[in-house]
GROMACS .gro file of N, CA and C in nm:
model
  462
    1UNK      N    1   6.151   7.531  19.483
    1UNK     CA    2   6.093   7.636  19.564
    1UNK      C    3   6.201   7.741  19.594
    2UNK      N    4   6.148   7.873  19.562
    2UNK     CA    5   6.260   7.938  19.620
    2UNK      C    6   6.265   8.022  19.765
    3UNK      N    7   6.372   8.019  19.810
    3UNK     CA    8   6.429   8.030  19.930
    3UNK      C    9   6.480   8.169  19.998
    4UNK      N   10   6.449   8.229  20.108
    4UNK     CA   11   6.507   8.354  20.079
    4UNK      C   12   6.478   8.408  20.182
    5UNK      N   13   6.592   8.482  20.264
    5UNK     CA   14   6.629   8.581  20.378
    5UNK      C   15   6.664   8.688  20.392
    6UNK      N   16   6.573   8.759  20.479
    6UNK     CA   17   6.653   8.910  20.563
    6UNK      C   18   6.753   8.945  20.596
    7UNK      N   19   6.854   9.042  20.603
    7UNK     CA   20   6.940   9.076  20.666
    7UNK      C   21   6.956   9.221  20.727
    8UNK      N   22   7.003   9.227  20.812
    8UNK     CA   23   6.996   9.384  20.851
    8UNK      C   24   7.107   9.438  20.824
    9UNK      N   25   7.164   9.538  20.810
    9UNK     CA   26   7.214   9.636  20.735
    9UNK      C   27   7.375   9.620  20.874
   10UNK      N   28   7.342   9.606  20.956
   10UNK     CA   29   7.468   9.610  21.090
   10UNK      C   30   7.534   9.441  21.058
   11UNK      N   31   7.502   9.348  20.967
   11UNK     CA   32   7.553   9.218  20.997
   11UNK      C   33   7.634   9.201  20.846
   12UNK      N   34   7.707   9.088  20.859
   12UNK     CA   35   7.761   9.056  20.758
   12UNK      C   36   7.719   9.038  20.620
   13UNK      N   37   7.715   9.142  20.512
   13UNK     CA   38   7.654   9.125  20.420
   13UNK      C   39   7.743   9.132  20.303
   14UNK      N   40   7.851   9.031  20.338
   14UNK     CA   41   7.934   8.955  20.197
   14UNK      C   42   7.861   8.911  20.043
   15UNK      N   43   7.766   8.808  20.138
   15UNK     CA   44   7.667   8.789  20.024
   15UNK      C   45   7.633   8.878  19.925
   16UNK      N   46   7.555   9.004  19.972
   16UNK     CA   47   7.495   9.054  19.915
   16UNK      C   48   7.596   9.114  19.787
   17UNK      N   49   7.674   9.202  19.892
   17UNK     CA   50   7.779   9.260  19.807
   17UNK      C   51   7.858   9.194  19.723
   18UNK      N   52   7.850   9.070  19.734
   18UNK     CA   53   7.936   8.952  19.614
   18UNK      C   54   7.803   8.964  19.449
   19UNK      N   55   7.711   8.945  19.525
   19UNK     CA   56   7.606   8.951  19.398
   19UNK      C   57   7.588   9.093  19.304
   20UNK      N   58   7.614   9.176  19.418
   20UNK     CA   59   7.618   9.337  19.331
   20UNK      C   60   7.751   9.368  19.235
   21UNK      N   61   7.867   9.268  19.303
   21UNK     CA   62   7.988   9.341  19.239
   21UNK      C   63   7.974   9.180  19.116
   22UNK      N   64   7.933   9.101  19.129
   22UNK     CA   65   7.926   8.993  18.990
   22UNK      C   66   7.823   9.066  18.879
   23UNK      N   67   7.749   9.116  18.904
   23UNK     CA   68   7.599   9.189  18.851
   23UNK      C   69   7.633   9.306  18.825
   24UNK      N   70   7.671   9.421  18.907
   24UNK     CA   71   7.667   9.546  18.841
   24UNK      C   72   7.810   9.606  18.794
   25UNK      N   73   7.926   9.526  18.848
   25UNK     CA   74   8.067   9.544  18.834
   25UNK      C   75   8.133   9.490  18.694
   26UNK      N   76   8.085   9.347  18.738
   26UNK     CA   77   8.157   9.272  18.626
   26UNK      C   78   8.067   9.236  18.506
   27UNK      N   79   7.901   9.244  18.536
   27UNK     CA   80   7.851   9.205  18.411
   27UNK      C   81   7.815   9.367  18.303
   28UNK      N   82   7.790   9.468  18.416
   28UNK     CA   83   7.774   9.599  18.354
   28UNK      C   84   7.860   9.710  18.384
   29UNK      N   85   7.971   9.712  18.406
   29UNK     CA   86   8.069   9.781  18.424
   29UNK      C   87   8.085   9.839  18.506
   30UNK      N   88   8.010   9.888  18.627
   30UNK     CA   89   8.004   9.976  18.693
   30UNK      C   90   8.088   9.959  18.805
   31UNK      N   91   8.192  10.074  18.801
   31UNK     CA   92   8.289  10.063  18.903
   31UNK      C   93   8.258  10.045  19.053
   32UNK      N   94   8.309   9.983  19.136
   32UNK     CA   95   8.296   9.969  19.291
   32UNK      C   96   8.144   9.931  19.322
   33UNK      N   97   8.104   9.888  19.238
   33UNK     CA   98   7.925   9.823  19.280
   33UNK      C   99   7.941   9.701  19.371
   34UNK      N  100   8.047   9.660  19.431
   34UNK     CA  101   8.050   9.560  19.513
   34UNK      C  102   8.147   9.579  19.603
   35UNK      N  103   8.080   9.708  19.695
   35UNK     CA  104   8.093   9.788  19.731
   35UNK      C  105   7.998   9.878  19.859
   36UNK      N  106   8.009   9.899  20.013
   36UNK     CA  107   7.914   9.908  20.054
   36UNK      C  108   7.869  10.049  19.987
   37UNK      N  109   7.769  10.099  20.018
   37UNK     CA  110   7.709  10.218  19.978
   37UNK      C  111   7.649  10.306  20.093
   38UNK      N  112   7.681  10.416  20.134
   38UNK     CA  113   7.601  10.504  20.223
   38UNK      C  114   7.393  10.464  20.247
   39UNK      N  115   7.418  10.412  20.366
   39UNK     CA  116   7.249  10.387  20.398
   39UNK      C  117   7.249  10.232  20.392
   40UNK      N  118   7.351  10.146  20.305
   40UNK     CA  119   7.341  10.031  20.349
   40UNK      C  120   7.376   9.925  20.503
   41UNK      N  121   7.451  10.036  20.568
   41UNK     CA  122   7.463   9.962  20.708
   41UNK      C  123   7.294   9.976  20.769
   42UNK      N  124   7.238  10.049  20.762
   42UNK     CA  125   7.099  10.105  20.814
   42UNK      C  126   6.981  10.034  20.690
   43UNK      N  127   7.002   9.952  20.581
   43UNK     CA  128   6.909   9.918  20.508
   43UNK      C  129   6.862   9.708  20.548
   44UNK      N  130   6.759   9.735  20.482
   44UNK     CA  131   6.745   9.570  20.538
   44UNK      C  132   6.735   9.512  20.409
   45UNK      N  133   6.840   9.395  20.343
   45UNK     CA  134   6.866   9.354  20.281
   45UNK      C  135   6.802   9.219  20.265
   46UNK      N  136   6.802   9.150  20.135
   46UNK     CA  137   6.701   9.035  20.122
   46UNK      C  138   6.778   8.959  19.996
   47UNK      N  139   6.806   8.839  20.025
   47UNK     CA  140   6.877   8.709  19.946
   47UNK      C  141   6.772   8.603  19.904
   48UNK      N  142   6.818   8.554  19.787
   48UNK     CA  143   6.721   8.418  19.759
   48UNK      C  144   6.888   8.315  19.716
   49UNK      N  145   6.795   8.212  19.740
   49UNK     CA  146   6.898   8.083  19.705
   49UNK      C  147   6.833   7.984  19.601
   50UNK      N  148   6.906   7.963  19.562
   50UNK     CA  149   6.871   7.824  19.465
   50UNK      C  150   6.855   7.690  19.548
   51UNK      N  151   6.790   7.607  19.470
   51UNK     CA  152   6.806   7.454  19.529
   51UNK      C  153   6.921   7.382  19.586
   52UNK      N  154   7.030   7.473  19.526
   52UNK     CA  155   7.174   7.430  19.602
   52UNK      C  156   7.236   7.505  19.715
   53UNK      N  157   7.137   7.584  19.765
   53UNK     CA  158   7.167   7.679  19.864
   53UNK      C  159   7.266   7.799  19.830
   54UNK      N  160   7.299   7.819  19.712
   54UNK     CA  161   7.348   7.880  19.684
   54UNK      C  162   7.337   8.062  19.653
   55UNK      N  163   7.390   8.174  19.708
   55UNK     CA  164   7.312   8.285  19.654
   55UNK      C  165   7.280   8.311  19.533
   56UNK      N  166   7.188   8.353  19.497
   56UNK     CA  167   7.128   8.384  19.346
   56UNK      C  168   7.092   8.526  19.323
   57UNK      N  169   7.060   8.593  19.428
   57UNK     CA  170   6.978   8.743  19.406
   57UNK      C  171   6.989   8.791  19.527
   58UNK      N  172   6.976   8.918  19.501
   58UNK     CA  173   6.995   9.020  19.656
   58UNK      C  174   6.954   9.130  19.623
   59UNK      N  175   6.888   9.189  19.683
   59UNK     CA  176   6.814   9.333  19.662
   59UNK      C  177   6.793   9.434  19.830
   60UNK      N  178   6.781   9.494  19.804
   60UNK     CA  179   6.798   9.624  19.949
   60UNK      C  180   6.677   9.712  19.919
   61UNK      N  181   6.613   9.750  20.052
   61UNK     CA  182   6.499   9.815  20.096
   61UNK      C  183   6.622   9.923  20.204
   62UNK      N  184   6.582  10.088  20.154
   62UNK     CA  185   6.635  10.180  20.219
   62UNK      C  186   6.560  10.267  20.225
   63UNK      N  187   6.533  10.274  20.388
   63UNK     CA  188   6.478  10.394  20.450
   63UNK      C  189   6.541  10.523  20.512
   64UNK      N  190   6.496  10.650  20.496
   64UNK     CA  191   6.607  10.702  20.506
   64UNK      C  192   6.508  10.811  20.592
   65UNK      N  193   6.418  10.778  20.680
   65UNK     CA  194   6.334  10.828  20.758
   65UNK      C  195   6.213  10.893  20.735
   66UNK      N  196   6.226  10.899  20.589
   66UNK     CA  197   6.065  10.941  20.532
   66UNK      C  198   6.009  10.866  20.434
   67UNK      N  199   6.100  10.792  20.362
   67UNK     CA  200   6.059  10.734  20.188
   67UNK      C  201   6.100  10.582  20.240
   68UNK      N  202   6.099  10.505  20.182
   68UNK     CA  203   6.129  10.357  20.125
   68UNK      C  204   6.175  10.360  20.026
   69UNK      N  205   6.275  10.302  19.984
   69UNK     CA  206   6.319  10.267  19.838
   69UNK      C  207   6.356  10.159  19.826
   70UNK      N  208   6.339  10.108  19.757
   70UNK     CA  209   6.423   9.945  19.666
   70UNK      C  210   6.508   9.968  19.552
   71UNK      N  211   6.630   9.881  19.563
   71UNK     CA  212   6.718   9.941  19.533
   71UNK      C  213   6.806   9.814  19.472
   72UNK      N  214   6.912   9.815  19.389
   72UNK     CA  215   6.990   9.729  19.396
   72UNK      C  216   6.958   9.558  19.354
   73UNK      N  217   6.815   9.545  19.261
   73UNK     CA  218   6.834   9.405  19.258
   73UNK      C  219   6.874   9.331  19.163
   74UNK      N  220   6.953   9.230  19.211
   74UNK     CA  221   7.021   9.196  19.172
   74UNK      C  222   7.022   8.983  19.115
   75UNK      N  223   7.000   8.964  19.014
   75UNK     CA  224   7.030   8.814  18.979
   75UNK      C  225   7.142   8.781  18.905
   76UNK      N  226   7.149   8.637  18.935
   76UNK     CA  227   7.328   8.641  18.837
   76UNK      C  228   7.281   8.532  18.714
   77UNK      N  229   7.304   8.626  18.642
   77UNK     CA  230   7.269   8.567  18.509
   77UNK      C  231   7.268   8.446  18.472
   78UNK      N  232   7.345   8.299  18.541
   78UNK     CA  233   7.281   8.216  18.541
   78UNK      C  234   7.148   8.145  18.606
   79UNK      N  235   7.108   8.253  18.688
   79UNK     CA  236   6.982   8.217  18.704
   79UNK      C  237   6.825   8.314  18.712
   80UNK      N  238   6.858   8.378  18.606
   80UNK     CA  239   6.771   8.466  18.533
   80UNK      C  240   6.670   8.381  18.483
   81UNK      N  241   6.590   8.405  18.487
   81UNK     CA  242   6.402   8.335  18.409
   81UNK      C  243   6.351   8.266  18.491
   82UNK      N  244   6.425   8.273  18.646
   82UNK     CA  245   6.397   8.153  18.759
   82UNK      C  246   6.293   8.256  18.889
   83UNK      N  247   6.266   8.359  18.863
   83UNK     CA  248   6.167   8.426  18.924
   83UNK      C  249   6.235   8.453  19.065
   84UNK      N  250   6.375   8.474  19.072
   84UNK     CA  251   6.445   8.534  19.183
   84UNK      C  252   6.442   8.680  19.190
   85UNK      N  253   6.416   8.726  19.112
   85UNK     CA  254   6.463   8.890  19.123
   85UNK      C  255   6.281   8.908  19.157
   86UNK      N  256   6.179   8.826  19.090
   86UNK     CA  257   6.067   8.895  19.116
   86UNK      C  258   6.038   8.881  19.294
   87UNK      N  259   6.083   8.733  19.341
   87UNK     CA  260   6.086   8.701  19.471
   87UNK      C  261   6.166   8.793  19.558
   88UNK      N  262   6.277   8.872  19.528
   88UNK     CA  263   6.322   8.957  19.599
   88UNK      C  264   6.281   9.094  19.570
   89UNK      N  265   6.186   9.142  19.502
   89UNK     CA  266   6.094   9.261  19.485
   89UNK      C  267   6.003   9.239  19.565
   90UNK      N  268   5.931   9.123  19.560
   90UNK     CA  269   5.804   9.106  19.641
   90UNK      C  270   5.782   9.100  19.760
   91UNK      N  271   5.899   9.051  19.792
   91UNK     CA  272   5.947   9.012  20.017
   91UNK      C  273   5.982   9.173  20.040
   92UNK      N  274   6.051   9.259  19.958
   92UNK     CA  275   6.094   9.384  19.994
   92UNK      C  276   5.967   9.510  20.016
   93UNK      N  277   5.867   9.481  19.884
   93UNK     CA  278   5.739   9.554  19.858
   93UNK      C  279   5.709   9.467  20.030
   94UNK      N  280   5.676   9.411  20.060
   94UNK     CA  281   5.631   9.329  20.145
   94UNK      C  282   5.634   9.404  20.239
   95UNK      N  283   5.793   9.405  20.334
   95UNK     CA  284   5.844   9.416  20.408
   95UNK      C  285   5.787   9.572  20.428
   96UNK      N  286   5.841   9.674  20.299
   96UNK     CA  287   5.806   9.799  20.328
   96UNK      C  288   5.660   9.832  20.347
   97UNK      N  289   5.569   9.733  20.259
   97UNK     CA  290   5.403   9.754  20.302
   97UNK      C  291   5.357   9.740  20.500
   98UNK      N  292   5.413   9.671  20.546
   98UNK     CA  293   5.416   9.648  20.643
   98UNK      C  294   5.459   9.739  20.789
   99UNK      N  295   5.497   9.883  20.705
   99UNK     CA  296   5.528  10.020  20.797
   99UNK      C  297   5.426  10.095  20.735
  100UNK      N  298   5.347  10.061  20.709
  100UNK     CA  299   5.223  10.141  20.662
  100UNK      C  300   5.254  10.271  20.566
  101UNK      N  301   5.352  10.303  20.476
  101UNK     CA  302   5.352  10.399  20.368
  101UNK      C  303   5.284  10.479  20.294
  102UNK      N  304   5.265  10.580  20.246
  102UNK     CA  305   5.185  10.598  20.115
  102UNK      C  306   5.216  10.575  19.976
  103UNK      N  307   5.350  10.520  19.971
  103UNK     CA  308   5.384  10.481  19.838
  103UNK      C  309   5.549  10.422  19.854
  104UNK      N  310   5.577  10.364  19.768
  104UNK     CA  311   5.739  10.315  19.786
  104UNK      C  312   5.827  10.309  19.658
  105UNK      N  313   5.900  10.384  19.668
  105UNK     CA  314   5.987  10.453  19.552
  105UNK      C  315   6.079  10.319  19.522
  106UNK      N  316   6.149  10.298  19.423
  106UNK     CA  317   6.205  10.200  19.351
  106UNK      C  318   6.297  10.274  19.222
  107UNK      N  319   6.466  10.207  19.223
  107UNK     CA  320   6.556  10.239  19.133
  107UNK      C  321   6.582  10.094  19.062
  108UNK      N  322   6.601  10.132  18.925
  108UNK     CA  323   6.662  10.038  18.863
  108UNK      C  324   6.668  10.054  18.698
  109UNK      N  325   6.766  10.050  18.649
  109UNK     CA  326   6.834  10.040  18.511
  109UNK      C  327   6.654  10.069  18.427
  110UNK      N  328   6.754  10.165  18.319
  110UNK     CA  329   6.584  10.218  18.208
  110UNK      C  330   6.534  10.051  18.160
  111UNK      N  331   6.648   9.941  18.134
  111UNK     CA  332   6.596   9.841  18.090
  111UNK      C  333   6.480   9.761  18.157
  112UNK      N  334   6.502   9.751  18.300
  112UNK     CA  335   6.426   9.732  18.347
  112UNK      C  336   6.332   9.738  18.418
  113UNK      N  337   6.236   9.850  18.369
  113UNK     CA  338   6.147   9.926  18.387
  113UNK      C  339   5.991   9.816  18.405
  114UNK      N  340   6.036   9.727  18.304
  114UNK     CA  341   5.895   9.640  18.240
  114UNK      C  342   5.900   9.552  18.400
  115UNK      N  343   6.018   9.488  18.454
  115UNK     CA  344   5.993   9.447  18.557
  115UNK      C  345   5.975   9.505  18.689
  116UNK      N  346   5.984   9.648  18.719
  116UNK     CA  347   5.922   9.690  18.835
  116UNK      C  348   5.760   9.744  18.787
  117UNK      N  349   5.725   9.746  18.645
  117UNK     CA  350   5.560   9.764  18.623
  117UNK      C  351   5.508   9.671  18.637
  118UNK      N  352   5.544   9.512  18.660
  118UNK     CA  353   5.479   9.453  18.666
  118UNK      C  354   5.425   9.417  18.780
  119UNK      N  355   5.494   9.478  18.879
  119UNK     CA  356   5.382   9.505  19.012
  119UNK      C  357   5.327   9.601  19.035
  120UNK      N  358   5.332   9.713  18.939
  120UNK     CA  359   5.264   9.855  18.980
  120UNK      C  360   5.332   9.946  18.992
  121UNK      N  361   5.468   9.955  18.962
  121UNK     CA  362   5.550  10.057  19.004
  121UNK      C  363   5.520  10.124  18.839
  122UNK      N  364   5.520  10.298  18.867
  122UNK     CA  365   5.528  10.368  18.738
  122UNK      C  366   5.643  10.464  18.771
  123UNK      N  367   5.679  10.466  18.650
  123UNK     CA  368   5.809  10.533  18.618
  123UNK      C  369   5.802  10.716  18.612
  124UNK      N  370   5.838  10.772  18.726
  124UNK     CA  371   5.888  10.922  18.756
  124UNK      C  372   5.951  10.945  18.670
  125UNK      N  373   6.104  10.934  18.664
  125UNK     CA  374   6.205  11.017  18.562
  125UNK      C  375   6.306  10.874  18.559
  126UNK      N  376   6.367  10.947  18.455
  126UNK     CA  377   6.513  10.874  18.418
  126UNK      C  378   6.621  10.953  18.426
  127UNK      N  379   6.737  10.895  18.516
  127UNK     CA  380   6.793  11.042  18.550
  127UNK      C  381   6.908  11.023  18.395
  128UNK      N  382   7.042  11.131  18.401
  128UNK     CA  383   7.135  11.157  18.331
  128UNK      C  384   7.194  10.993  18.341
  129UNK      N  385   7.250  10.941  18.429
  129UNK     CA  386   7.287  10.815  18.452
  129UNK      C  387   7.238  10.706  18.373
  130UNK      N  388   7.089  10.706  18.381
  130UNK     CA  389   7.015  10.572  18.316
  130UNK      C  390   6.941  10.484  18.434
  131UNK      N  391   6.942  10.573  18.523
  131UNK     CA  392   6.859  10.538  18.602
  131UNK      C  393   6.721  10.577  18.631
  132UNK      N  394   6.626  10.486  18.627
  132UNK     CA  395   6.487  10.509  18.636
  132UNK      C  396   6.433  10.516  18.805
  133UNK      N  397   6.387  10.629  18.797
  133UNK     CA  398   6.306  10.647  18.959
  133UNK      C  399   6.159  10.640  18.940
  134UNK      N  400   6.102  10.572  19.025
  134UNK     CA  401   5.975  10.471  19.011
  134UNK      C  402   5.937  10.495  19.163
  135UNK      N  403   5.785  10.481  19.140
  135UNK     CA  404   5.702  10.502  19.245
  135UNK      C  405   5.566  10.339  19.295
  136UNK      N  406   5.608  10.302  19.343
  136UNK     CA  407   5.472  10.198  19.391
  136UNK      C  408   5.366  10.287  19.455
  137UNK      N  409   5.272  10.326  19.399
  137UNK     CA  410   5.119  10.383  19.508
  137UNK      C  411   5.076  10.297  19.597
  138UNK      N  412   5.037  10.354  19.700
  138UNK     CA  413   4.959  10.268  19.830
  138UNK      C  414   4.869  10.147  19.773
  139UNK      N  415   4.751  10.210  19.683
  139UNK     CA  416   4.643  10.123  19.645
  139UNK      C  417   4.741  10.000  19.557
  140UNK      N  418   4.803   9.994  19.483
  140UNK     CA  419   4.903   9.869  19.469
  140UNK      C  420   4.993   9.820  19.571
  141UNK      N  421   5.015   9.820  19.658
  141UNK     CA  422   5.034   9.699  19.803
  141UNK      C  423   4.947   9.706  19.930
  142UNK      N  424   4.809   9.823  19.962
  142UNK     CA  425   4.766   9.783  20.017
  142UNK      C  426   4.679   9.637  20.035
  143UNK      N  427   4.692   9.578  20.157
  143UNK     CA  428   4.613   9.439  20.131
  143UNK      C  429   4.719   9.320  20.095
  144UNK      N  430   4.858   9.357  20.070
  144UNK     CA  431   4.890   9.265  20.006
  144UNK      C  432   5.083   9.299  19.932
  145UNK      N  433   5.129   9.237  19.924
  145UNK     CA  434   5.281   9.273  19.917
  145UNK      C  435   5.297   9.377  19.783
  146UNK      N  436   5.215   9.369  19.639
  146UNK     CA  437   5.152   9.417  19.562
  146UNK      C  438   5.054   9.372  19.462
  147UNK      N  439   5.066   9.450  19.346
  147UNK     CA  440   4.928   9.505  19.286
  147UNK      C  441   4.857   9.321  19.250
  148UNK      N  442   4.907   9.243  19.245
  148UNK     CA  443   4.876   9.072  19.216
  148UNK      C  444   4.791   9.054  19.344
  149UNK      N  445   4.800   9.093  19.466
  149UNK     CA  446   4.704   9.069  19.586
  149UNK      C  447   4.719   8.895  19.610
  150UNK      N  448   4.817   8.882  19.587
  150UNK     CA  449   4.849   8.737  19.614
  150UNK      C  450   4.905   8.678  19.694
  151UNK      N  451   4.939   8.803  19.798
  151UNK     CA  452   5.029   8.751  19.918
  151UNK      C  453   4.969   8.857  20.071
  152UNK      N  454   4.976   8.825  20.120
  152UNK     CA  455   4.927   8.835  20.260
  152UNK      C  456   5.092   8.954  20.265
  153UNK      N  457   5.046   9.075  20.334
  153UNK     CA  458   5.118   9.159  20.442
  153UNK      C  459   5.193   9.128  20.581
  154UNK      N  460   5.297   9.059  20.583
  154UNK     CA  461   5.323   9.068  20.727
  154UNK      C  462   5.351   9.159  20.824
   0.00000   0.00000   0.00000
C-alpha cells in the first residue's frame, strides 16, 4: 500500500529536496534542482514512501494567489512502475480540487506528457527549455481528485 504525506512549505523539507536533487540533478543534469526554489517556502508539498518507510516521490502544489500548479514530481528510479508519482499527482489534483478552482495548471518534462494526460491534463505549450505547461479543466476533478472519479474530494 502506498503511503504518503503533506508538508507545508515553512517546515523541514529535506526530504523533498533530497528526491529533486537525486531525480532532476543527478539523474537529468539539471543544476541546483535540489535546491529550494522561490514559492516553495509558501507551497504544500506531498511525499510517498515505500513499504520500508522510505522516501520514494515528492511533488509540490504552488499557489501563487490566483493559479495552482503542480510541479516538480518526482520518483527515484528505483521505484518507478510502483504508481508513486501517479499517487503524488492525485493527493496534489486532490488537495488543489478542494479550493474550488477553475482549472489547475501542471509542469513537467515534454517526456512526460503521457503521464499528466492520463488524468486529464492537456498540454498548452512547450517552452524553449523542454518544459511542457499543461492545464487540468474543472470538469476533470470536479466530483473527484480527477478525470477517473475514483476518489472522493477532501
Amino acid at each position: 500500500m502506498v503511503k504518503g504525506r503533506y508538508m507545508e512549505g515553512g517546515a523541514n523539507i529535506d526530504c523533498v529536496l533530497d528526491i529533486r536533487k537525486k531525480v532532476f540533478e543527478e539523474e537529468f543534469g539539471i543544476s541546483g534542482a535540489g535546491k529550494t526554489v522561490p514559492g516553495d517556502e509558501m507551497a504544500l508539498h506531498a511525499i510517498a514512501y515505500d513499504d520500508d518507510d522510505k522516501v520514494v516521490a515528492a511533488g509540490t502544489l504552488y499557489y501563487d494567489g490566483i493559479t495552482f500548479t503542480i510541479d516538480k514530481i518526482a520518483v527515484l528510479p528505483q521505484n518507478r512502475k510502483n504508481y508513486y508519482g501517479d499517487f503524488i499527482l492525485k493527493i496534489l489534483i486532490d488537495k488543489a480540487a478542494s479550493m474550488s478552482p477553475s482549472e489547475i495548471y501542471g509542469l513537467c518534462f515534454s517526456e512526460s506528457t503521457g503521464f499528466m494526460e492520463s488524468v486529464g491534463y492537456i498540454t498548452k505549450s512547450e517552452r524553449k527549455d523542454g518544459i511542457c505547461e499543461m492545464v487540468l479543466p474543472e470538469d476533470k476533478f470536479k466530483g473527484g481528485c480527477c478525470s477517473c472519479k475514483g476518489h472522493a474530494a477532501s
